[in-house]
Each structure stands twice: as structure tokens, then as C-alpha cells.
PDB file of C-alpha atoms and ligand atoms in Angstrom:
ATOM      1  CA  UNK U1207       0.000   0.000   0.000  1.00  0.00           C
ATOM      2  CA  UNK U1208       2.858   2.516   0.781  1.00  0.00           C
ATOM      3  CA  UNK U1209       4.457   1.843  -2.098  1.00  0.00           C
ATOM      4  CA  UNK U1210       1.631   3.092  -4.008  1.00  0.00           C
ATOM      5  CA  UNK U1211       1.569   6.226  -2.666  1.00  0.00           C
ATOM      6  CA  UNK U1212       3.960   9.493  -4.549  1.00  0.00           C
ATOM      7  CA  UNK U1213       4.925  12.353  -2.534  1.00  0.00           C
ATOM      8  CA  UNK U1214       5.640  15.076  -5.173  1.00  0.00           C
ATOM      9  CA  UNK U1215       7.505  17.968  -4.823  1.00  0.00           C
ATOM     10  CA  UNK U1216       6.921  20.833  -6.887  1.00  0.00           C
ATOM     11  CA  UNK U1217       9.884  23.252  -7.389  1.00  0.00           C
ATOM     12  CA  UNK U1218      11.657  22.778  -4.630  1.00  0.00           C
ATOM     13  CA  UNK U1219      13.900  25.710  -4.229  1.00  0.00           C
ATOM     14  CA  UNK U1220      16.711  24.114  -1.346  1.00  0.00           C
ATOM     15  CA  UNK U1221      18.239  20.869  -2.319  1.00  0.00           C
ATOM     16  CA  UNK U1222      18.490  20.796   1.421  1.00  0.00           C
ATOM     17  CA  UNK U1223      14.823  20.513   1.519  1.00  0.00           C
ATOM     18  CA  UNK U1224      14.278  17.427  -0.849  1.00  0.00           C
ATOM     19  CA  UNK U1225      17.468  15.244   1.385  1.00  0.00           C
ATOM     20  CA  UNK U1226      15.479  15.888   4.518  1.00  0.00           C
ATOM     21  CA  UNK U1227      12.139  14.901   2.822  1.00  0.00           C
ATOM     22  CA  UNK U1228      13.570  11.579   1.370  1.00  0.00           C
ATOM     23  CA  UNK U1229      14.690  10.967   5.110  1.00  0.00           C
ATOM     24  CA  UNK U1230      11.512  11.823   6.544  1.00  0.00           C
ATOM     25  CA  UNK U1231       9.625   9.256   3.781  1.00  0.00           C
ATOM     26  CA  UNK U1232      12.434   6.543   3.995  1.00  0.00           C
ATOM     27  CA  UNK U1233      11.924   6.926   8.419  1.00  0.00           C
ATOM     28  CA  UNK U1234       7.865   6.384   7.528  1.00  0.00           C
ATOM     29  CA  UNK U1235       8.945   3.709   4.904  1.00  0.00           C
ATOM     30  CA  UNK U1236       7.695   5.419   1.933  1.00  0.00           C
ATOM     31  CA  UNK U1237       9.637   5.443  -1.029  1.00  0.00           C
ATOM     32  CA  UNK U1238       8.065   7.056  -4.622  1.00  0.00           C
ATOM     33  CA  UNK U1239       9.567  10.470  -4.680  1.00  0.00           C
ATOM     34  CA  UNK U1240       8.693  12.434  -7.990  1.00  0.00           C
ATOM     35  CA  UNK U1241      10.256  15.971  -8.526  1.00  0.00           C
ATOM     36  CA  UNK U1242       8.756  18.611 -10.472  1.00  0.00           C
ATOM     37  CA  UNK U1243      11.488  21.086 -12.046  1.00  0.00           C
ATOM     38  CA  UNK U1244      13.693  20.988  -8.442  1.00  0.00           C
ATOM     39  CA  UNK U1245      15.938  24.181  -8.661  1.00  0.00           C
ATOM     40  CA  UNK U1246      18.876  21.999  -8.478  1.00  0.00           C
ATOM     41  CA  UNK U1247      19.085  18.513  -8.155  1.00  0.00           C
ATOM     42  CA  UNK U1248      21.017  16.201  -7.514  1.00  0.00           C
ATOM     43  CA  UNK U1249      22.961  18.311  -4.989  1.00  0.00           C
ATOM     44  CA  UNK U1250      25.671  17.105  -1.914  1.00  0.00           C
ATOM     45  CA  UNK U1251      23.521  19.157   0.226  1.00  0.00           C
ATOM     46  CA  UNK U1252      20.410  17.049  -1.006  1.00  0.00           C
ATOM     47  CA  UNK U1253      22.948  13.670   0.038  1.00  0.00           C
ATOM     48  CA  UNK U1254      23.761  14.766   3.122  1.00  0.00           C
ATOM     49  CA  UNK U1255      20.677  16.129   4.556  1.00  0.00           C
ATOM     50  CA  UNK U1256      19.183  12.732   3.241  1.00  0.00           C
ATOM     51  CA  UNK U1257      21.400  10.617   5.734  1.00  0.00           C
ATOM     52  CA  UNK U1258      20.668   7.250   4.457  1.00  0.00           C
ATOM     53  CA  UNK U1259      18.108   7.705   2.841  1.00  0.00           C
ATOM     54  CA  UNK U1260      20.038   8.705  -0.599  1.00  0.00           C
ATOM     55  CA  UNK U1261      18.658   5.606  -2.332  1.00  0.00           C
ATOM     56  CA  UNK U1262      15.186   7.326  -1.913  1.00  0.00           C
ATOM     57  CA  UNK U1263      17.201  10.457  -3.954  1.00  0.00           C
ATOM     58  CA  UNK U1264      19.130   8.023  -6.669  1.00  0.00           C
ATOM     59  CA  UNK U1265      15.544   6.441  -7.490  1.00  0.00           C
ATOM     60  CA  UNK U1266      13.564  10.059  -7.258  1.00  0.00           C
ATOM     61  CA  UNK U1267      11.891  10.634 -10.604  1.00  0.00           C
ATOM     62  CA  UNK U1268      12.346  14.184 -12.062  1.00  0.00           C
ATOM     63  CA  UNK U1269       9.838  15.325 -14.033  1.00  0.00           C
ATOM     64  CA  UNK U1270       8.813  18.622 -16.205  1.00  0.00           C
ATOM     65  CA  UNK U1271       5.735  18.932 -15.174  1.00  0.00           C
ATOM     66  CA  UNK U1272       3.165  18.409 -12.329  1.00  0.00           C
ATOM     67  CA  UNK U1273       1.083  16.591 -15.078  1.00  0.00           C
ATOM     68  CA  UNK U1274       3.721  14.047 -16.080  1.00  0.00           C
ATOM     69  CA  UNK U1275       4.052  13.402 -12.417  1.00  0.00           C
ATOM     70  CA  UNK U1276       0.444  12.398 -11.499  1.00  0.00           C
ATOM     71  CA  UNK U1277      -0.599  10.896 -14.814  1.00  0.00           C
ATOM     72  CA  UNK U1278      -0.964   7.545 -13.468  1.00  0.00           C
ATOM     73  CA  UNK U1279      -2.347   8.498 -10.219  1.00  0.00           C
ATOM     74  CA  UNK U1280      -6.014   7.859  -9.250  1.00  0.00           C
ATOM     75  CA  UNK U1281      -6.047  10.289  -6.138  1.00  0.00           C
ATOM     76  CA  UNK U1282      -4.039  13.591  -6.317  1.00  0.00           C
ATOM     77  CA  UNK U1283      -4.356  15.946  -2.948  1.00  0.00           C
ATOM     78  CA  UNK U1284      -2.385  18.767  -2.543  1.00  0.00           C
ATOM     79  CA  UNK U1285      -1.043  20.052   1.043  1.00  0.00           C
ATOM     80  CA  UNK U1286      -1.682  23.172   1.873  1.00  0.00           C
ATOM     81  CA  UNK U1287      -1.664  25.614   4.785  1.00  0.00           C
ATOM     82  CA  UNK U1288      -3.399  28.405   3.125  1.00  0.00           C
ATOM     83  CA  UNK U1289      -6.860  28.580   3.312  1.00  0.00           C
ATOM     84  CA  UNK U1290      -8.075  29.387   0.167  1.00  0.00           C
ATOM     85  CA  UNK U1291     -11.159  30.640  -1.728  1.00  0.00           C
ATOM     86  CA  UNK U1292     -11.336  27.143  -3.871  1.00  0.00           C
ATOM     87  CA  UNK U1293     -14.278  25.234  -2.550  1.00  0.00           C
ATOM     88  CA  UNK U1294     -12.109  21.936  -2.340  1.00  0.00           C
ATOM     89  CA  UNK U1295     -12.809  19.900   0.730  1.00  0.00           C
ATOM     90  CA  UNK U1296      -9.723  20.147   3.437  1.00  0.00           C
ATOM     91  CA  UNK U1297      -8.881  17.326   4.966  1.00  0.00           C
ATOM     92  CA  UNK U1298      -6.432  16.575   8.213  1.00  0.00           C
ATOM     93  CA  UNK U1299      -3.669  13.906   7.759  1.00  0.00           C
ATOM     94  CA  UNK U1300      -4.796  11.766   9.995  1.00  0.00           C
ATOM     95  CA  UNK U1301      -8.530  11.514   7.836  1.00  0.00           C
ATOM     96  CA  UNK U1302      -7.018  11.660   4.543  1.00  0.00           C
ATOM     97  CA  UNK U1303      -4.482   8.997   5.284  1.00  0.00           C
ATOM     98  CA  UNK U1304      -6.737   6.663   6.913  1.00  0.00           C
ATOM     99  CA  UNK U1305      -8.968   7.427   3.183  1.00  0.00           C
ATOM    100  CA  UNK U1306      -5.971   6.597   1.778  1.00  0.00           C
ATOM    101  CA  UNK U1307      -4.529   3.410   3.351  1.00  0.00           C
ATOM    102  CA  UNK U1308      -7.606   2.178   2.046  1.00  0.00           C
ATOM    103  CA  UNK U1309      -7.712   3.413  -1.534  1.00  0.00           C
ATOM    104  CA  UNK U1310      -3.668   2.876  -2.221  1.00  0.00           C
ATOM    105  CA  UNK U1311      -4.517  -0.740  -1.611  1.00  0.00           C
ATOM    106  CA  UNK U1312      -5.402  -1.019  -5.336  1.00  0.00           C
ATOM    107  CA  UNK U1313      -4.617   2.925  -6.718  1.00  0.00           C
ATOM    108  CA  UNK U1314      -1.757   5.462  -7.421  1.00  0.00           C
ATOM    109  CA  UNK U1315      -2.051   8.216  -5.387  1.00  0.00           C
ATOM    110  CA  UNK U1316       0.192  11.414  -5.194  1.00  0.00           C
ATOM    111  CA  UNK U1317       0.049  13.676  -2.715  1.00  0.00           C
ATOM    112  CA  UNK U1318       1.786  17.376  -3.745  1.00  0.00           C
ATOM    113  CA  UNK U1319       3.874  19.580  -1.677  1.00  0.00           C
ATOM    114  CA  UNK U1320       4.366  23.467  -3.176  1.00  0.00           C
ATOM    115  CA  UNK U1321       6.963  25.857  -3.099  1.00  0.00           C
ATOM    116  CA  UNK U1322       9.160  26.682   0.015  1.00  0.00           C
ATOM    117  CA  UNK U1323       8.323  30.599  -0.612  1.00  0.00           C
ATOM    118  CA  UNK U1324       4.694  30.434  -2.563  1.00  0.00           C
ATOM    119  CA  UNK U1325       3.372  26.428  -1.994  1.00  0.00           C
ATOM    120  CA  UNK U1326       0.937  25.509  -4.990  1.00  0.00           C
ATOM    121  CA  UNK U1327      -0.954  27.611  -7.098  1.00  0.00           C
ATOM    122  CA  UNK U1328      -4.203  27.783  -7.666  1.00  0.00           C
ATOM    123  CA  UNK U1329      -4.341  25.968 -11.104  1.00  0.00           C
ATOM    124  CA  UNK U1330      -1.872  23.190  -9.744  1.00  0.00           C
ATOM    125  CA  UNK U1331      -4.410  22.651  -6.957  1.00  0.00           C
ATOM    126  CA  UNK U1332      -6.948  22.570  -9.540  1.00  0.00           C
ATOM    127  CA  UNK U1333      -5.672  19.092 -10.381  1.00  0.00           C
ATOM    128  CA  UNK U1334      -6.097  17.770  -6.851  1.00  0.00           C
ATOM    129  CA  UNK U1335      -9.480  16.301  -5.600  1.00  0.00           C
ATOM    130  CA  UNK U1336      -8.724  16.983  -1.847  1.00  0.00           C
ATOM    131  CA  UNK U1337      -6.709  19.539   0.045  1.00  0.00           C
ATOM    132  CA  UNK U1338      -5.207  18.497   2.964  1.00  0.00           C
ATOM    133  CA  UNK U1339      -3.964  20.907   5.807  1.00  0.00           C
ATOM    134  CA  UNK U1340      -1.696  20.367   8.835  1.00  0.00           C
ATOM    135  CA  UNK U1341      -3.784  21.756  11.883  1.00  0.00           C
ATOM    136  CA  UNK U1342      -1.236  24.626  12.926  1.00  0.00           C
ATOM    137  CA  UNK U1343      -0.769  28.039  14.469  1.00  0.00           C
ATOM    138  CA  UNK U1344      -3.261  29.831  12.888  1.00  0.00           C
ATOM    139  CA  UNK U1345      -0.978  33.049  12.860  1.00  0.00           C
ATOM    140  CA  UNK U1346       2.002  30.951  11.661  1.00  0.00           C
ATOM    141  CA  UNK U1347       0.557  28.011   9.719  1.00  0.00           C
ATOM    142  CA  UNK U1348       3.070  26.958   6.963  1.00  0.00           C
ATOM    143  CA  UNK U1349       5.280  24.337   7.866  1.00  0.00           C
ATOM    144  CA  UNK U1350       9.213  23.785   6.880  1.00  0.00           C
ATOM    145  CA  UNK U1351       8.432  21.710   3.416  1.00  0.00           C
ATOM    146  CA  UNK U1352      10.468  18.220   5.015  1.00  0.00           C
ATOM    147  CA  UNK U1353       8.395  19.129   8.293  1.00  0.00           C
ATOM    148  CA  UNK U1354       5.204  18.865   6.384  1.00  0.00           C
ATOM    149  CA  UNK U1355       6.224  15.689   4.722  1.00  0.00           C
ATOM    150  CA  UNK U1356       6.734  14.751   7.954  1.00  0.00           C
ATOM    151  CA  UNK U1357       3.542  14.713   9.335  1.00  0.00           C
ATOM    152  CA  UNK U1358       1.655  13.200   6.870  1.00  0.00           C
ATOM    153  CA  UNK U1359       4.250  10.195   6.085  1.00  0.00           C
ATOM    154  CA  UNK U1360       4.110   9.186  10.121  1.00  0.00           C
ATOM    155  CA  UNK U1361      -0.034   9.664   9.706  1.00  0.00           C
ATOM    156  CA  UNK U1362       0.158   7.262   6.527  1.00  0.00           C
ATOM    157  CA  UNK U1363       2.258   4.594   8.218  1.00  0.00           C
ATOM    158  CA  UNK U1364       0.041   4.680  11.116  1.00  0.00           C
ATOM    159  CA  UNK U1365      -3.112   4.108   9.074  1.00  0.00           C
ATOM    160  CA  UNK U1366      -1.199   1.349   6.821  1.00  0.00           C
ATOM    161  CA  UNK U1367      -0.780  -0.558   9.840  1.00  0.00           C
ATOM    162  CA  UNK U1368       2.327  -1.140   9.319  1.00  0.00           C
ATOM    163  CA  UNK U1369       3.615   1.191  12.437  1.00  0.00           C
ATOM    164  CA  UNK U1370       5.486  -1.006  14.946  1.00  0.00           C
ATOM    165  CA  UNK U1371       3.643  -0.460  18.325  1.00  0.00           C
ATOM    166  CA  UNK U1372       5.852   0.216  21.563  1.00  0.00           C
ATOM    167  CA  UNK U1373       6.523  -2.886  23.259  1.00  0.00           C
ATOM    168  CA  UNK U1374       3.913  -4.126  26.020  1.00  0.00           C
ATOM    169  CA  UNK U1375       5.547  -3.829  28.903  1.00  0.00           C
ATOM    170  CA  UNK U1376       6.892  -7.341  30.401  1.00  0.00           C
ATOM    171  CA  UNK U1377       5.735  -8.305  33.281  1.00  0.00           C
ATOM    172  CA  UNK U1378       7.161 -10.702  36.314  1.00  0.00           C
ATOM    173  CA  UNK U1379       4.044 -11.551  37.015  1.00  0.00           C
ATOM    174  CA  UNK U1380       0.361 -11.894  35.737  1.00  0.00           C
ATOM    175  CA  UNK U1381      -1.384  -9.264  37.329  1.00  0.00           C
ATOM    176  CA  UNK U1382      -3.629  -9.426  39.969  1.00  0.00           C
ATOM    177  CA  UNK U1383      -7.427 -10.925  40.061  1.00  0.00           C
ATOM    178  CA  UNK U1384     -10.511  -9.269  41.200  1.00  0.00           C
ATOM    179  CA  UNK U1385     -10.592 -11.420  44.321  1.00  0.00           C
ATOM    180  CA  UNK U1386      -6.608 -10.922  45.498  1.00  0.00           C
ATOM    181  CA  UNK U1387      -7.224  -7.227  45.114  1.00  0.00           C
ATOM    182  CA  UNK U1388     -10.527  -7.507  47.354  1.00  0.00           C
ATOM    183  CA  UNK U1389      -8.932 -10.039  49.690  1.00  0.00           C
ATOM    184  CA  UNK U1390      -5.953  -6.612  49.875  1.00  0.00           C
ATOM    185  CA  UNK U1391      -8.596  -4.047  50.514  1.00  0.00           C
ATOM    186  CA  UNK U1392      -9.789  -5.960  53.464  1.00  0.00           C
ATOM    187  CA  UNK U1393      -6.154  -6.481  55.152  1.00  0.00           C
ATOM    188  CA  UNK U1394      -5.594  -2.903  54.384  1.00  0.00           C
ATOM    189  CA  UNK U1395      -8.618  -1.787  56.160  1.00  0.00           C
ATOM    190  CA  UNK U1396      -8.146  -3.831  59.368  1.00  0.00           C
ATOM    191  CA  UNK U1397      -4.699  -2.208  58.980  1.00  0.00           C
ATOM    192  CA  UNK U1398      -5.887   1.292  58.673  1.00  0.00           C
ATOM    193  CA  UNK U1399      -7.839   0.156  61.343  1.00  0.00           C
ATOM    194  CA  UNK U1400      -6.007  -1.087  63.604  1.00  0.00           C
ATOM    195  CA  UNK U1401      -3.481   1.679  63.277  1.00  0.00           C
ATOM    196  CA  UNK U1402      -6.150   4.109  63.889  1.00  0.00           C
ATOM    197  CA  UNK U1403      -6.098   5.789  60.671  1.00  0.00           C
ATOM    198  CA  UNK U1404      -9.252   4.726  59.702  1.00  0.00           C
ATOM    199  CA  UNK U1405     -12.231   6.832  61.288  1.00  0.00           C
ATOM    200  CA  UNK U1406     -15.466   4.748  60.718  1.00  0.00           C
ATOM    201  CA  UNK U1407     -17.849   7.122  59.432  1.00  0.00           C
ATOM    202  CA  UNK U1408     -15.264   8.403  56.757  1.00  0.00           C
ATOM    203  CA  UNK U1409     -13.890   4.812  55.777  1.00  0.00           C
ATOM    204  CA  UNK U1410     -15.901   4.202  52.950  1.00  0.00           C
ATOM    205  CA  UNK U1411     -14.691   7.742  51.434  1.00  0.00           C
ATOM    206  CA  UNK U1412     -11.119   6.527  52.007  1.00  0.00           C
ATOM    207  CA  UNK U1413     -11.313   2.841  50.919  1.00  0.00           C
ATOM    208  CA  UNK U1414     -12.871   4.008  47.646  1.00  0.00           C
ATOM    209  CA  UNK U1415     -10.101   6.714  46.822  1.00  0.00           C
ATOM    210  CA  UNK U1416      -7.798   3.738  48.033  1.00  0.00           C
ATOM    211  CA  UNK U1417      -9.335   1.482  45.998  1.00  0.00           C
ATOM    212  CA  UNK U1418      -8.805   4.316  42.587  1.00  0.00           C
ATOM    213  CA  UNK U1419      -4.954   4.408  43.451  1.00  0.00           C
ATOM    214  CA  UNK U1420      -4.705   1.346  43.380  1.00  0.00           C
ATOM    215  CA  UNK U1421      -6.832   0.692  40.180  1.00  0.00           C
ATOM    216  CA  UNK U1422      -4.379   2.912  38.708  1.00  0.00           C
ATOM    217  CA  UNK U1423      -1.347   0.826  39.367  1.00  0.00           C
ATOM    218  CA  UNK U1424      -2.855  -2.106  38.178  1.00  0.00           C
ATOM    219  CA  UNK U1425      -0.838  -4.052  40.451  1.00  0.00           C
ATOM    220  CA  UNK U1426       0.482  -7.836  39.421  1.00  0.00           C
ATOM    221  CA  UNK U1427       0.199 -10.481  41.905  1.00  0.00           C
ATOM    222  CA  UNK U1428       4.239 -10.447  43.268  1.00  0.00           C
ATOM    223  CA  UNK U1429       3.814  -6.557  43.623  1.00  0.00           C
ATOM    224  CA  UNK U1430       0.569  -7.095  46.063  1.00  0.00           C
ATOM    225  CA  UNK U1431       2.656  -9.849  48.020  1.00  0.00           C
ATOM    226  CA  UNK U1432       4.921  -6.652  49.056  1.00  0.00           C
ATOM    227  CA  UNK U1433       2.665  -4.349  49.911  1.00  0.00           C
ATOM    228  CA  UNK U1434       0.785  -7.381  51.694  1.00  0.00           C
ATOM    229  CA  UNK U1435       4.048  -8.329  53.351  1.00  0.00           C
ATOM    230  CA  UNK U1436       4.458  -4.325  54.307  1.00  0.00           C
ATOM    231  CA  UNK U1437       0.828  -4.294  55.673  1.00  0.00           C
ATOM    232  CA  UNK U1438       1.978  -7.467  57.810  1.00  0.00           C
ATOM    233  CA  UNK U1439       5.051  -6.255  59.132  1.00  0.00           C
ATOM    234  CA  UNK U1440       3.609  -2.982  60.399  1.00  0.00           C
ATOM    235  CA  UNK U1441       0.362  -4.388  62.269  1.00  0.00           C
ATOM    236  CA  UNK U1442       2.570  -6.934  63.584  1.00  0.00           C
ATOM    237  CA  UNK U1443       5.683  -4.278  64.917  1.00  0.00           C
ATOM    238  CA  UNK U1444       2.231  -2.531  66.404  1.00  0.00           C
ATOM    239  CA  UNK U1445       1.003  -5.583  68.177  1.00  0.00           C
ATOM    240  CA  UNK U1446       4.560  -6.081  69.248  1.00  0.00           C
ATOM    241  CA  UNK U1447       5.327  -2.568  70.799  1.00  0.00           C
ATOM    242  CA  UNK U1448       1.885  -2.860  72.771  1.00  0.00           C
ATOM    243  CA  UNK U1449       1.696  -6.159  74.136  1.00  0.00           C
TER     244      UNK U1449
HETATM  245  N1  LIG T2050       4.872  29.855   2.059  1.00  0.00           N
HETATM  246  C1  LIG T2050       4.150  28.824   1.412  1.00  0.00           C
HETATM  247  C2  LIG T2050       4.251  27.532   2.147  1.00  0.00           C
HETATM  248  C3  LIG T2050       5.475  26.856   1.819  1.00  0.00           C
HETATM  249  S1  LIG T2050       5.779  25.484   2.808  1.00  0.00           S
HETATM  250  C4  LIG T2050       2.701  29.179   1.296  1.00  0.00           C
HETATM  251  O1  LIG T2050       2.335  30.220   1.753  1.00  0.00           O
HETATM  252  O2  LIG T2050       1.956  28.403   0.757  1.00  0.00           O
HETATM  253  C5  LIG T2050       6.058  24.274   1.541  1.00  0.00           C
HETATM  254  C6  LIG T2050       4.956  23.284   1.382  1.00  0.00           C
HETATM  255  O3  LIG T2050       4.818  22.518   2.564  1.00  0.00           O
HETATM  256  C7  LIG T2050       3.582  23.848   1.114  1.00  0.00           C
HETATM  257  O4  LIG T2050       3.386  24.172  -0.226  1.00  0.00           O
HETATM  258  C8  LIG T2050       2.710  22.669   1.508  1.00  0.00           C
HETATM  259  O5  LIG T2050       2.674  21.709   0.482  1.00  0.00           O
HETATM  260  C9  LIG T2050       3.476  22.117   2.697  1.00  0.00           C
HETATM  261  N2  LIG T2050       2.943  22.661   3.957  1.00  0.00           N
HETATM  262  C10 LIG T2050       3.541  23.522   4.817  1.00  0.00           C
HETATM  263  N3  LIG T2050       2.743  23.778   5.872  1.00  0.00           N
HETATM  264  C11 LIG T2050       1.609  23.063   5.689  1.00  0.00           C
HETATM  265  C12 LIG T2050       0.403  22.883   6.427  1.00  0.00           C
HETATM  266  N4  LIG T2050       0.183  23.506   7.586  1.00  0.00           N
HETATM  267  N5  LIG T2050      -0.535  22.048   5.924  1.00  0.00           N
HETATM  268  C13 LIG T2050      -0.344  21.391   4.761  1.00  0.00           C
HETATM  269  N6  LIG T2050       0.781  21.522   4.013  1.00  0.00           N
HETATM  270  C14 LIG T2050       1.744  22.335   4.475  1.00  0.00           C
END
């Protein structure tokens, strides 16, 4: 599915620019980079701000036009900050790549990036079906151009599925049941108890906002034997001092 998808650049002014973008798509495993008329390109500043990722920039496609670019794409959108008077729906990344993880299953789709200094016209974004716009500081909206490729690669490789989760954390021990935690809450109110911290008429109060901290730590079974153990010790060093 990723592999169907183009990010084309249009113009691109700073070789700079199209390195870091062919880093930020080989990061998000992406890989079809077209280039419309780059100022200049190839460039060492291109290679070095690409960091690895220069086999993106040896396979880039340069074209002449936008239209030679796109003609064997099924879905063009064009990214945009500017709000414009075109009555194109806008999209977010995260909507228009979950759209899209679906329709690059089967379908070309290119997604265009403008200009560092003017973004895309208004007849380039004629050719796109869907305009898609980075939620941003309204009073400072437009994005660094590899920034903005940025964003929306991550949101595609999230919707692909193909993101690799963070690791569940591993636990010693399976965590606790229902009826060890209740069997806890009752030897930690005879504690509270029998230490005196427990005032009867406010104890349910306290046992429930007990009971929420404890929820929250979603406790496994070896880390209740401690606190168990602690409760233990404690009553017992009580009984102890007052026998
Ligand atoms: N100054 C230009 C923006 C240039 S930024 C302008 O006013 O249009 C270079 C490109 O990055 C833009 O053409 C667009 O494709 C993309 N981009 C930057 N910020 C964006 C945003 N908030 N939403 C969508 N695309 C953005």
C-alpha cells in the first residue's frame, strides 16, 4: 500500500529541503519520490541532509511537469496551509491517510507539496481532488516543506498498519485478580484500622479513593505480596510494641 503512494515535490527551491524529505519518507517507509522542475538537483547538500536515505534520492523521478508526475495516479491531494477561496474539501492527515490506506490498496495516489516561498498555485491545486492541511498556528501556519512531509508520512504509516507499536511492557508476574485485590482491601482496612487511621464514618470515602490508586497501578500479583508483606510487618511491629 505505501508503495503506491507518490509524494511530489513541486519546485523545490533548497536541495536541502528534498534530502530531509527523502529521510523523513524513507523513516515512515515510503519510497516514490517524484520531482517537479527541483531548482537543483542532484545536490551534496540534497545527500547529506538525506542521511541514508540517498537511495530514496538516486531512485527520485524528475519530471517537467506536475502533469507528467500524477498521470498515473487515481487520487491527487495537494497540502496546503493556506486557506483558500477554492471550494475543495480540506482534509487533516490523519482523515485523509486513513482514506488513503484504504484506496492505495489497489490505486496510485500522489500527494503534492508546493513551493518553500509560494506552496501551490491555484491551477496546480486545480488538479487535486482533496486539500489536505496540517492543523497549525493559525498566525504561523506553513510548515518547513520536510516538516510537512513529515507529518503526513508518520499519519500514513500509522493508518497502513504497518507502524510497529511500543513494546507491552513485560511483566514478572500476571497481574492481579478481582478477588486478590478484594482479599488486599480488606487487610488494608483492618490495617488502617487497627493503626487508627481509619475513622469509621469516613472509611468508605477513604477505601474508595484507596481502591482508585490502586486501580491505577494495576498491580500484578508479586507486587501485592509486598505491599501485603508491608501491611503485615507494620500491624505486627504494632502488636509487638503494645503487648
Ligand atoms: N509559504 C508557502 C508555504 C510553503 S511550505 C505558502 O504560503 O503556501 C512548503 C509546502 O509545505 C507547502 O506548499 C505545503 O505543500 C506544505 N505545507 C507547509 N505547511 C503546511 C500545512 N500547515 N498544511 C499542509 N501543508 C503544508
Amino acid at each position: 500500500m505505501l508503495s503506491n503512494i507518490r509524494i511530489v515535490l513541486v519546485e523545490t527551491s533548497h536541495p536541502g529541503n528534498i534530502g530531509a524529505v527523502a529521510r523523513a519518507m524513507k523513516n515512515m517507509c515510503l519510497t516514490e519520490l517524484y520531482l517537479v522542475k527541483p531548482k537543483i538537483f542532484p545536490s551534496a547538500d540534497a545527500t547529506s541532509r538525506a542521511s541514508g536515505a540517498d537511495d530514496l534520492l538516486a531512485a527520485a523521478v524528475v519530471c517537467d511537469s506536475i502533469q507528467e508526475a500524477i498521470a498515473d495516479c487515481e487520487i491527487i491531494i495537494g497540502a496546503s496551509a493556506r486557506s483558500r477561496t477554492i471550494t475543495v474539501p480540506d482534509e487533516s492527515p490523519r482523515v485523509c491517510a486513513e482514506r488513503l490506506a484504504v484506496a492505495a490498496q489497489d490505486k496510485k495516489v500522489a500527494i503534492l507539496f508546493g513551493r518553500e516561498n509560494s506552496g501551490l498555485k491555484n491551477h496546480e491545486l486545480d488538479l487535486c481532488q482533496t486539500l489536505l492541511a496540517i492543523p497549525s498556528n493559525a498566525d504561523y501556519s506553513s510548515l518547513n516543506l520536510a516538516a510537512a512531509v513529515q507529518v503526513v508520512s508518520y499519519e500514513l504509516l500509522v493508518a497502513s498498519g504497518q507502524a510497529t507499536t511500543t513494546k507491552v511492557e513485560k511483566r514478572e508476574a500476571p497481574l492481579a485478580t478481582s478477588a486478590q485485590m478484594e482479599s488486599f482491601y480488606e487487610h488494608l482496612y483492618q490495617a488502617l484500622d487497627e493503626i487508627g487511621f481509619i475513622n469509621p464514618e469516613k472509611s468508605t470515602s477513604i477505601m474508595r479513593r484507596l481502591r482508585r490508586v490502586y486501580h491505577r497501578a494495576a498491580l500484578d500479583t508479586k507486587e501485592l505480596d509486598i505491599l501485603r508483606g508491608i501491611l503485615k510487618k507494620s500491624t505486627a511491629v504494632l502488636h509487638k510494641k503494645y503487648d
